[in-house]
Structures are given as C-alpha cells and as structure tokens.
Short mmCIF file of C-alpha atoms and ligand atoms in Angstrom, two decimals:
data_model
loop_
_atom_site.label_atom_id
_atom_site.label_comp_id
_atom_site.label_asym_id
_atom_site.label_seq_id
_atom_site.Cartn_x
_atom_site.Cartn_y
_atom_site.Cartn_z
CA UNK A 1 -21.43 9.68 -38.00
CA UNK A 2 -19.50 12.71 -38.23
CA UNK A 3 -20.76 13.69 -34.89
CA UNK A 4 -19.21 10.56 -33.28
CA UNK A 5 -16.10 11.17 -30.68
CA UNK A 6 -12.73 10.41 -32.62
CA UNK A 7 -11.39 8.80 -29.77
CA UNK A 8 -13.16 5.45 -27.18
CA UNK A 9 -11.37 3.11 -25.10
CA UNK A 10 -12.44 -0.62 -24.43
CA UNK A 11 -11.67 -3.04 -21.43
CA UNK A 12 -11.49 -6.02 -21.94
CA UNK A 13 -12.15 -8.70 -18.47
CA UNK A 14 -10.59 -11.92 -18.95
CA UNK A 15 -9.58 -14.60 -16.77
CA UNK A 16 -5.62 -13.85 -17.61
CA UNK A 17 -5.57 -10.33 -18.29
CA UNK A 18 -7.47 -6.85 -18.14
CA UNK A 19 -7.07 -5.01 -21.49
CA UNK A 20 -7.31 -1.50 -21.93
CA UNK A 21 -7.38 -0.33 -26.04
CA UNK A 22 -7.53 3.27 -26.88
CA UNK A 23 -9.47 3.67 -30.52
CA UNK A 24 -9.17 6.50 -32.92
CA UNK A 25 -11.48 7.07 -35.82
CA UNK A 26 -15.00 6.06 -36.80
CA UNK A 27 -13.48 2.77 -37.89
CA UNK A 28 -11.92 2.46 -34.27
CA UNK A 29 -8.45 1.46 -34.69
CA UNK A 30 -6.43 0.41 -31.86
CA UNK A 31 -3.53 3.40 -30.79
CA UNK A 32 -2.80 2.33 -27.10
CA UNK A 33 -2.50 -0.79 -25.53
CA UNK A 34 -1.85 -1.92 -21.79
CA UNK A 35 -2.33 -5.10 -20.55
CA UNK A 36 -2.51 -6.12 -16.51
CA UNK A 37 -2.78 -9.46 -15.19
CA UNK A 38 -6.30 -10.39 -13.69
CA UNK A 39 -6.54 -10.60 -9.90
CA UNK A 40 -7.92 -13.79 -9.22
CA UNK A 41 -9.38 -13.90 -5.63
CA UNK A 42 -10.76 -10.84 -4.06
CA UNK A 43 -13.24 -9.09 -6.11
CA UNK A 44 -11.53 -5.26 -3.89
CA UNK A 45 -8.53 -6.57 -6.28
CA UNK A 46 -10.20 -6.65 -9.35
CA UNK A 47 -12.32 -3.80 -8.62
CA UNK A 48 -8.65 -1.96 -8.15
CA UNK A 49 -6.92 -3.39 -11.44
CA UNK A 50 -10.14 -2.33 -13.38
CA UNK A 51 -10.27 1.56 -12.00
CA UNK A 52 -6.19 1.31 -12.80
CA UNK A 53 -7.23 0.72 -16.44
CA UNK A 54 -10.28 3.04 -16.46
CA UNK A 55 -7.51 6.17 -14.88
CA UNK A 56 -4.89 5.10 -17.47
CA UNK A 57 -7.57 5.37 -20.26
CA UNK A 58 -8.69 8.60 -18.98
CA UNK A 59 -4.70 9.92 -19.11
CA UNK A 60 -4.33 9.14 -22.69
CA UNK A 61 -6.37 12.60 -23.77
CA UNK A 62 -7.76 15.58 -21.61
CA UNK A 63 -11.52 15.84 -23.20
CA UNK A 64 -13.50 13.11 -21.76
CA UNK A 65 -14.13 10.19 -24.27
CA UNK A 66 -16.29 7.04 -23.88
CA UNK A 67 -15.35 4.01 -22.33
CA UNK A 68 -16.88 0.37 -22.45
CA UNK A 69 -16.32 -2.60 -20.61
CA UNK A 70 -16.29 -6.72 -21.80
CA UNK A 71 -16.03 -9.64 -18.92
CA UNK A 72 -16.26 -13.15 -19.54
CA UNK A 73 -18.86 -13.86 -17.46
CA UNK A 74 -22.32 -12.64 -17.19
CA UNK A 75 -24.39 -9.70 -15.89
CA UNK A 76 -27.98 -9.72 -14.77
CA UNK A 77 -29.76 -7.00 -16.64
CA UNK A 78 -32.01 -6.25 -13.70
CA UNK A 79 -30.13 -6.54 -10.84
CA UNK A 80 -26.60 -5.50 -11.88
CA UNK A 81 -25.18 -8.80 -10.15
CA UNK A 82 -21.71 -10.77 -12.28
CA UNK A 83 -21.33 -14.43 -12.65
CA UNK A 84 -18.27 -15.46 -13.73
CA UNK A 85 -16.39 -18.89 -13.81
CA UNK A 86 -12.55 -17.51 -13.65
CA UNK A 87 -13.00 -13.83 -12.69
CA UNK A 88 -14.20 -12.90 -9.08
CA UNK A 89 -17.08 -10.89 -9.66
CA UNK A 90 -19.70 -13.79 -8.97
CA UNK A 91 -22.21 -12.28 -6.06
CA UNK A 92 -21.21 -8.70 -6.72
CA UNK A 93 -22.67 -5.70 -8.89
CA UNK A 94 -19.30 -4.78 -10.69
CA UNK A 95 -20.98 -1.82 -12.78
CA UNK A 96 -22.41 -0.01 -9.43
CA UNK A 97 -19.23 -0.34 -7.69
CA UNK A 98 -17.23 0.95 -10.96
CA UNK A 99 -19.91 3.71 -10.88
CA UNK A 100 -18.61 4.57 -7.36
CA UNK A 101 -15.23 4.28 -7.63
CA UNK A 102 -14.87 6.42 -10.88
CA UNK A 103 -17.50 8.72 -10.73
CA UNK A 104 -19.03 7.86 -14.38
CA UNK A 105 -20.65 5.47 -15.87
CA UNK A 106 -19.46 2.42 -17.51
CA UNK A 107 -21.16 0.33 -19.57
CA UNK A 108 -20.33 -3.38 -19.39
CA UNK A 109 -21.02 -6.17 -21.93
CA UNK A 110 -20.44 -10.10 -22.20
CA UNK A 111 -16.80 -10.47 -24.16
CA UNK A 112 -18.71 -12.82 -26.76
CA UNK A 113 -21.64 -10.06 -27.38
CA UNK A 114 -18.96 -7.92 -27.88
CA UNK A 115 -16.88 -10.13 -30.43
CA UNK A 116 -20.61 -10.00 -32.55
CA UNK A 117 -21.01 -6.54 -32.13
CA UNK A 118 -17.46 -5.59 -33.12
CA UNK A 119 -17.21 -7.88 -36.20
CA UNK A 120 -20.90 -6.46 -37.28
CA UNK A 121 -19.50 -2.71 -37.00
CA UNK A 122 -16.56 -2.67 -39.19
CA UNK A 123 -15.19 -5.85 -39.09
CA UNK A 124 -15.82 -9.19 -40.91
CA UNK A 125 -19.86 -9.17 -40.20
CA UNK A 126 -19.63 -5.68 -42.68
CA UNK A 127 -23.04 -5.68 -44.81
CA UNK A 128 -24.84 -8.90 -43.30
CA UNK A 129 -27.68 -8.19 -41.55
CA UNK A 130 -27.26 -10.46 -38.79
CA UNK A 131 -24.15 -11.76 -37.52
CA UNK A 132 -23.19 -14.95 -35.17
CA UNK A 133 -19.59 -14.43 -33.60
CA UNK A 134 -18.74 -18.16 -32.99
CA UNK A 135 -15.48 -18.23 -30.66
CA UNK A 136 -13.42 -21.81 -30.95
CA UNK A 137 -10.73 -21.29 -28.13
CA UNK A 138 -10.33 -22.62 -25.26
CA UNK A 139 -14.00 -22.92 -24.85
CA UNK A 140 -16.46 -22.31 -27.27
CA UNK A 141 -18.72 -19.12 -27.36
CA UNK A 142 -20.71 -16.53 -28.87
CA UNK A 143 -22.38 -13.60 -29.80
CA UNK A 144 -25.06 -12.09 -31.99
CA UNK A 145 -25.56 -8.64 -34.01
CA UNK A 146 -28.67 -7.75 -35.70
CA UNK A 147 -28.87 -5.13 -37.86
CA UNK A 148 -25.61 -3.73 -36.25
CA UNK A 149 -27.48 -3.77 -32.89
CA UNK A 150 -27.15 -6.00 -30.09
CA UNK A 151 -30.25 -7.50 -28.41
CA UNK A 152 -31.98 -7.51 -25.30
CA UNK A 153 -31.07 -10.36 -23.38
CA UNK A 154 -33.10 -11.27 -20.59
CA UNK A 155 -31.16 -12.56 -18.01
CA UNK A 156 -27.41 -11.48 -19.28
CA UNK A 157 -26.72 -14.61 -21.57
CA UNK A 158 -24.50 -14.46 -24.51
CA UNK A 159 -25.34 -17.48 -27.17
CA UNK A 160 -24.10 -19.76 -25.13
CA UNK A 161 -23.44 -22.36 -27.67
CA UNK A 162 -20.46 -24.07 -26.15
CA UNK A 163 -22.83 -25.58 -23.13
CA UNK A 164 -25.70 -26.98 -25.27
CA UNK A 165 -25.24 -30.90 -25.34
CA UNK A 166 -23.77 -32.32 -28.58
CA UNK A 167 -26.70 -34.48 -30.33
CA UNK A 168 -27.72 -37.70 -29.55
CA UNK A 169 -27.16 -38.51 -33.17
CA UNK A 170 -23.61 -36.97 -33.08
CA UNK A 171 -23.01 -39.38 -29.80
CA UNK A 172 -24.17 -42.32 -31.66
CA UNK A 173 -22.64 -41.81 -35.24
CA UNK A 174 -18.90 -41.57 -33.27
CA UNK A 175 -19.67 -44.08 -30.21
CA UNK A 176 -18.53 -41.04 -28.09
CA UNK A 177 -18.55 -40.79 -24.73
CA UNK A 178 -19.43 -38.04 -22.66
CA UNK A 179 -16.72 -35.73 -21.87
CA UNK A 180 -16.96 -33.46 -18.62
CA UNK A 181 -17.64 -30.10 -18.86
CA UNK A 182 -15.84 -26.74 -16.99
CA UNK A 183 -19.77 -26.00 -16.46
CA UNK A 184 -20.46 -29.04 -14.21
CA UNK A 185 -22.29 -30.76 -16.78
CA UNK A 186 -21.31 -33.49 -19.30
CA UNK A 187 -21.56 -33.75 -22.79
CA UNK A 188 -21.66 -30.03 -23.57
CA UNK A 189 -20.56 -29.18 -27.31
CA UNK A 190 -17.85 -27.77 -25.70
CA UNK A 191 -16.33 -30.57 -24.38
CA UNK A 192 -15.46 -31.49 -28.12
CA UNK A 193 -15.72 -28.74 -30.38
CA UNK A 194 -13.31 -26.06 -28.11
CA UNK A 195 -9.41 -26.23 -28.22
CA UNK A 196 -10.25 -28.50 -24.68
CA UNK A 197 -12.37 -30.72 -27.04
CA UNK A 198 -9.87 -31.56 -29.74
CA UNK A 199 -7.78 -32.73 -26.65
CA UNK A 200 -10.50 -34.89 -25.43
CA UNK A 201 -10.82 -36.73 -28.63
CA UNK A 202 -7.14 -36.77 -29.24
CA UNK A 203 -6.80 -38.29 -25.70
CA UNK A 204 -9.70 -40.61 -26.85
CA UNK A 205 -8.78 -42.01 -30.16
CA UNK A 206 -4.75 -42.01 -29.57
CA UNK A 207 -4.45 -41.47 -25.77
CA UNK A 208 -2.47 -38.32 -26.06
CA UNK A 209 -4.02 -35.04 -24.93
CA UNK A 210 -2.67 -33.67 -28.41
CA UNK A 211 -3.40 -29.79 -29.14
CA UNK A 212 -5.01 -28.85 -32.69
CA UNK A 213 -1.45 -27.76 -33.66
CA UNK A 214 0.11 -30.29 -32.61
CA UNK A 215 -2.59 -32.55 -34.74
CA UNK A 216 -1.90 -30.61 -37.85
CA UNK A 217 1.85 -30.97 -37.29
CA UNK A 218 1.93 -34.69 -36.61
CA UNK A 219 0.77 -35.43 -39.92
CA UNK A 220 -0.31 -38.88 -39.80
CA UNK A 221 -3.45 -40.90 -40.59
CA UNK A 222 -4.24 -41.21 -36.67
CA UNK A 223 -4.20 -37.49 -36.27
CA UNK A 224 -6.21 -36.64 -39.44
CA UNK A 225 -9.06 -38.99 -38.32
CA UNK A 226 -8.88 -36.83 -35.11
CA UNK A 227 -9.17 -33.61 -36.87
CA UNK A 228 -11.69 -34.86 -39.28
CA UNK A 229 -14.16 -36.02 -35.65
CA UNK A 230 -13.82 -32.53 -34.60
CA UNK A 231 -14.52 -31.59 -37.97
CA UNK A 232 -17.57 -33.43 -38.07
CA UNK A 233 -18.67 -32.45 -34.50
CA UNK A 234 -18.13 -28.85 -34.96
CA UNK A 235 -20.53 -29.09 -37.91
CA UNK A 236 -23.41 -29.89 -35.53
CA UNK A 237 -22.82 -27.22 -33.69
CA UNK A 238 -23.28 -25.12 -36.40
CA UNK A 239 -26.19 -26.50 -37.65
CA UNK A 240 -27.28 -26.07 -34.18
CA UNK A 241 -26.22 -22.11 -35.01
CA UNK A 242 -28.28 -21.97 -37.89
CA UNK A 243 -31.16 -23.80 -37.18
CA UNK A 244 -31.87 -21.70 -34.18
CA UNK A 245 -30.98 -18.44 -35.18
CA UNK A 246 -30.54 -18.59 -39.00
CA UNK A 247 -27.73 -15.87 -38.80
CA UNK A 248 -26.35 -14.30 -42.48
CA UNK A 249 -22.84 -14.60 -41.32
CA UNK A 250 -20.79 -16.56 -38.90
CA UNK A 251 -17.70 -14.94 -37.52
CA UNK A 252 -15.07 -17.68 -36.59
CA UNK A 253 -12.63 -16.28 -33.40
CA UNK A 254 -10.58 -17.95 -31.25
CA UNK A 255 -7.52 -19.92 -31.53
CA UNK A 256 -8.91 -22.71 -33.86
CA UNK A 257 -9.74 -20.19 -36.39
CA UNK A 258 -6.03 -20.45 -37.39
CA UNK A 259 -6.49 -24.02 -38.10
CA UNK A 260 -5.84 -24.41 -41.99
CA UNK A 261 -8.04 -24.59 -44.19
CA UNK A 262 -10.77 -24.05 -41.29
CA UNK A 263 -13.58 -21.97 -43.18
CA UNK A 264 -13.44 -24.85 -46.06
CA UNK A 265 -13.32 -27.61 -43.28
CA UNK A 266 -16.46 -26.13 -41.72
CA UNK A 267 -18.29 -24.86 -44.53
CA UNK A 268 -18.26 -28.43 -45.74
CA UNK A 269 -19.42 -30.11 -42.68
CA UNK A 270 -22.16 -27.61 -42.31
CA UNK A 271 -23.05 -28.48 -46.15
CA UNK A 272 -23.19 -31.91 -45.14
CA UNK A 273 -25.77 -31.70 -42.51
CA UNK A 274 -27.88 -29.46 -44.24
CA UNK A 275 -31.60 -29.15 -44.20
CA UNK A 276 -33.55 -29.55 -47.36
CA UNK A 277 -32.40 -27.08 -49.71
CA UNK A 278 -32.39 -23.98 -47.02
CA UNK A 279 -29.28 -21.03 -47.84
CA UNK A 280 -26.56 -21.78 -45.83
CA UNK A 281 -24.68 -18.81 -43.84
CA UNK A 282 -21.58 -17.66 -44.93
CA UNK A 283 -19.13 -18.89 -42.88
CA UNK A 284 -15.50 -16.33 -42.47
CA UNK A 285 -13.08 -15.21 -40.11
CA UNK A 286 -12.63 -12.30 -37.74
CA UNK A 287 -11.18 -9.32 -38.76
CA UNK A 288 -10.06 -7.70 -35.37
CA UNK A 289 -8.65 -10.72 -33.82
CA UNK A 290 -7.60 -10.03 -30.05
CA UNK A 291 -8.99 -6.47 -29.68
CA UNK A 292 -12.76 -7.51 -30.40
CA UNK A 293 -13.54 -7.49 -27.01
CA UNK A 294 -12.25 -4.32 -26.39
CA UNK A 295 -13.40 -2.76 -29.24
CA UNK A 296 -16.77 -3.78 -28.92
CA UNK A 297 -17.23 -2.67 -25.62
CA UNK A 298 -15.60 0.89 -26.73
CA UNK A 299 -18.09 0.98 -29.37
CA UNK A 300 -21.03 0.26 -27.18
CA UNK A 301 -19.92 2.83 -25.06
CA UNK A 302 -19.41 5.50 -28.01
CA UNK A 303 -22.95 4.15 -29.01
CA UNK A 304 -24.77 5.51 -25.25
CA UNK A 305 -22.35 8.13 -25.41
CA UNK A 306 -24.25 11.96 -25.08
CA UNK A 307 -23.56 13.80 -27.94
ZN1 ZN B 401 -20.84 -27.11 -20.34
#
C-alpha cells in the first residue's frame, strides 16, 4: 500500500452536475471540490465541461496523479459506446474521445459500481467480503464489490435493481397498480421503491404526490400506512438482492437512506420475507455519502495506475 500515490482525483457524471474531488491519503479523503453544471444537449458540450474538470484536477499538484471517471449511464465494455438516460453521451465513445482530448487515459465506471466499490474500500462495506451498494434516490440503483474488486460485466450493466418488475405477489398482496417507469416500461421496482415511488403511492393512497419527508413530517395514520407500503415493497426488492446475489453487506445511499429509523425499517421487512432459516445480510448505511462516486472512480483509477 505504501507504494500507492498520496494523491487521485474522481469525476463524477451526473445528470445535474460534473464533480471533480481531489483525494489525499490511502484512505482517500476528499481536499478539493468543484462542481459544474452538466451540459445537457450536445455531447462537444459535455465532452468540454468534462476536459474542464480533468485540466482543473491536473492544476491542483505538478506530479501527475490518477484520475477516474463515474457516469450515470452505461458503457459497453467492447465497443467503448455510452448510454445514458439524462446525460448526452448515448451513441458516442466518451472514453476514446477523453483519450484524445487529454492525451491520457481515463478510466470510466458506472456511478452505482462505483458507490460498491467505494463503500467496499474504506467505507461502510469495510471487512465483508462482498458488498451490494443499494442507492434509494430518485431512482433506485446499484452496485457490487467482491472481495474489494469489482467484476466483469459483460455488456456495461451495473445491478440494475431499480428496473426489475416488483413481484406478482407484491402486486397482489397491495392491489397495486402498475406505475410507469423513466425506462419505458411499467411496473419496475423503481416505480415504488425510489424517492419517485413513495410519490406514486402517496399520490395513490391519499392523492397527493407527497415526498418521503414530507410523509414523515405529516405524521398521521394516512401517511404512516404510506410509509409502511413502501416499507413493505422495498423489502422485496431486497429479497430480490439477496436471493440473487446473496451479498454479506448492503450499503443503503441515496436520499431515503436519511429516512428514520430506515436500517430497522428494512432490516425488518427483509426478516419478514425471509427464506427458510438462510443468514440474512447486514443491512447499514454509507459512509462517504455524496463523494462515492467520485471516490470510487479515483480509486479505480489509483488501482490501474503504473507504479
Ligand atoms: Zn424501469
């Protein structure tokens, strides 16, 4: 480890914002921050705002350091080319044209891959072997680690979680109806597990497109019953979690992680759903909040880096 650069940076591709983070130290603590808004039409735009951050990165110390990149979207291994539903890189090979317009080489990961890999190296996944970032925002997505290492994915995907239908038994038990999803399809867990889906059922149950905050504030029976169906929903979707991938730990991001009382909430509904007497994962939250994206991607990069 001692060989490791002291300093990496970390870029973080979002559908808002680009976020450069400058890290210090094998534990990679955030020193810099700058944060531009995300060009959303022309991909020459974003290509420009990324190279901005990359060159602003670079200024921050005269010895060259590693640099990583995380994008909400998705890269195919093979052929280089982005997909991405709010950030236009769809159609285009982002890393090539980085490569050009830099002159070095940047690696780029999916933002919930690097969430996973981030929590697994010094963060909240810290001695499990195998760690599920699980992100509850706006959408819901996620990652996995495995023995601090991310794997080979074969055409780019994160876990993508968040677009795997809810149960037919989930549908039934609640009468639910099948929300739209961003992704074009309907039903997704998504459309009721996210920060979107707790306004779905809010808009369902009371006809008021309520936020989870504003749920929690409201305090009344009407509003706990709507907590309590997201409660119960989300709890599929991590049985879907483990059942599939059987992870040690589960990582809780996002905004709904703030939620009170939101490990005990879904450590119970998980319990509930159980199969046979199989070991549950250990359910927690984040540790590095906002930067994970960043920071994972600056650790993958110190990871390739030459040494
Ligand atoms: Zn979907």
């Amino acid at each position: 480890m001692g060989s490791e650069p002291m300093l990496c940076g970390g870029i973080d591709i979002g559908g808002t914002k680009i976020e450069a983070r400058l890290f210090r130290g094998a534990a990679a603590e955030t020193v810099e921050v700058r944060r531009i808004a995300t060009p959303k039409l022309a991909f020459v735009a974003l290509l420009e705002a990324i190279v901005e951050q990359v060159r602003w990165l670079e200024s921050l110390d005269p010895a060259p350091f590693p640099i990583g990149l995380s994008l909400a979207g998705v890269i195919d291994p093979e052929t280089g080319i982005g997909y991405a539903a709010n950030i236009p890189v769809t159609g285009y090979a982002l890393g090539r044209e980085l490569g050009q317009a830099t002159g070095r080489d940047l690696p780029i990961v999916n933002d919930c891959m690097a969430f996973a890999f981030s929590e697994a190296n010094g963060g909240a996944g810290d001695g499990a072997r195998s760690v599920m970032g699980l992100i509850l925002g706006t959408g819901v997505g996620g990652g996995i680690c495995i023995d601090g290492q991310l794997p080979h994915r074969h055409g780019g995907l994160a876990v993508e979680i968040g677009h795997l239908g809810l149960p037919a038994q989930a549908l039934a038990r609640h009468d639910l109806p099948l929300f739209k999803c961003g992704c074009g399809r309907e039903g997704c867990m998504e459309t009721c597990v996210s920060g979107t889906g707790i306004a779905n059922l809010a808009e369902w149950r009371l006809g008021n497109r309520m936020r989870a905050e504003d749920l929690v504030a409201a305090g009344t029976d009407e509003a706990a019953a709507v907590l309590d169906l997201w409660q119960d929903l989300a709890g599929d979707c991590l049985y879907a979690i483990q059942i599939m991938l059987d992870p040690d730990r589960i990582v809780l991001g996002g905004g709904l992680s703030k939620l009170p009382d939101v490990i005990g909430r879904l450590t119970r509904s998980l319990e509930a759903k159980r199969m046979g007497s199989v070991r549950l994962p250990e359910i927690t939250l984040a540790r590095h909040g906002d930067s994970s994206g960043a920071r994972g991607a600056a650790l993958t990069a110190r990871t390739e880096w030459p040494t």
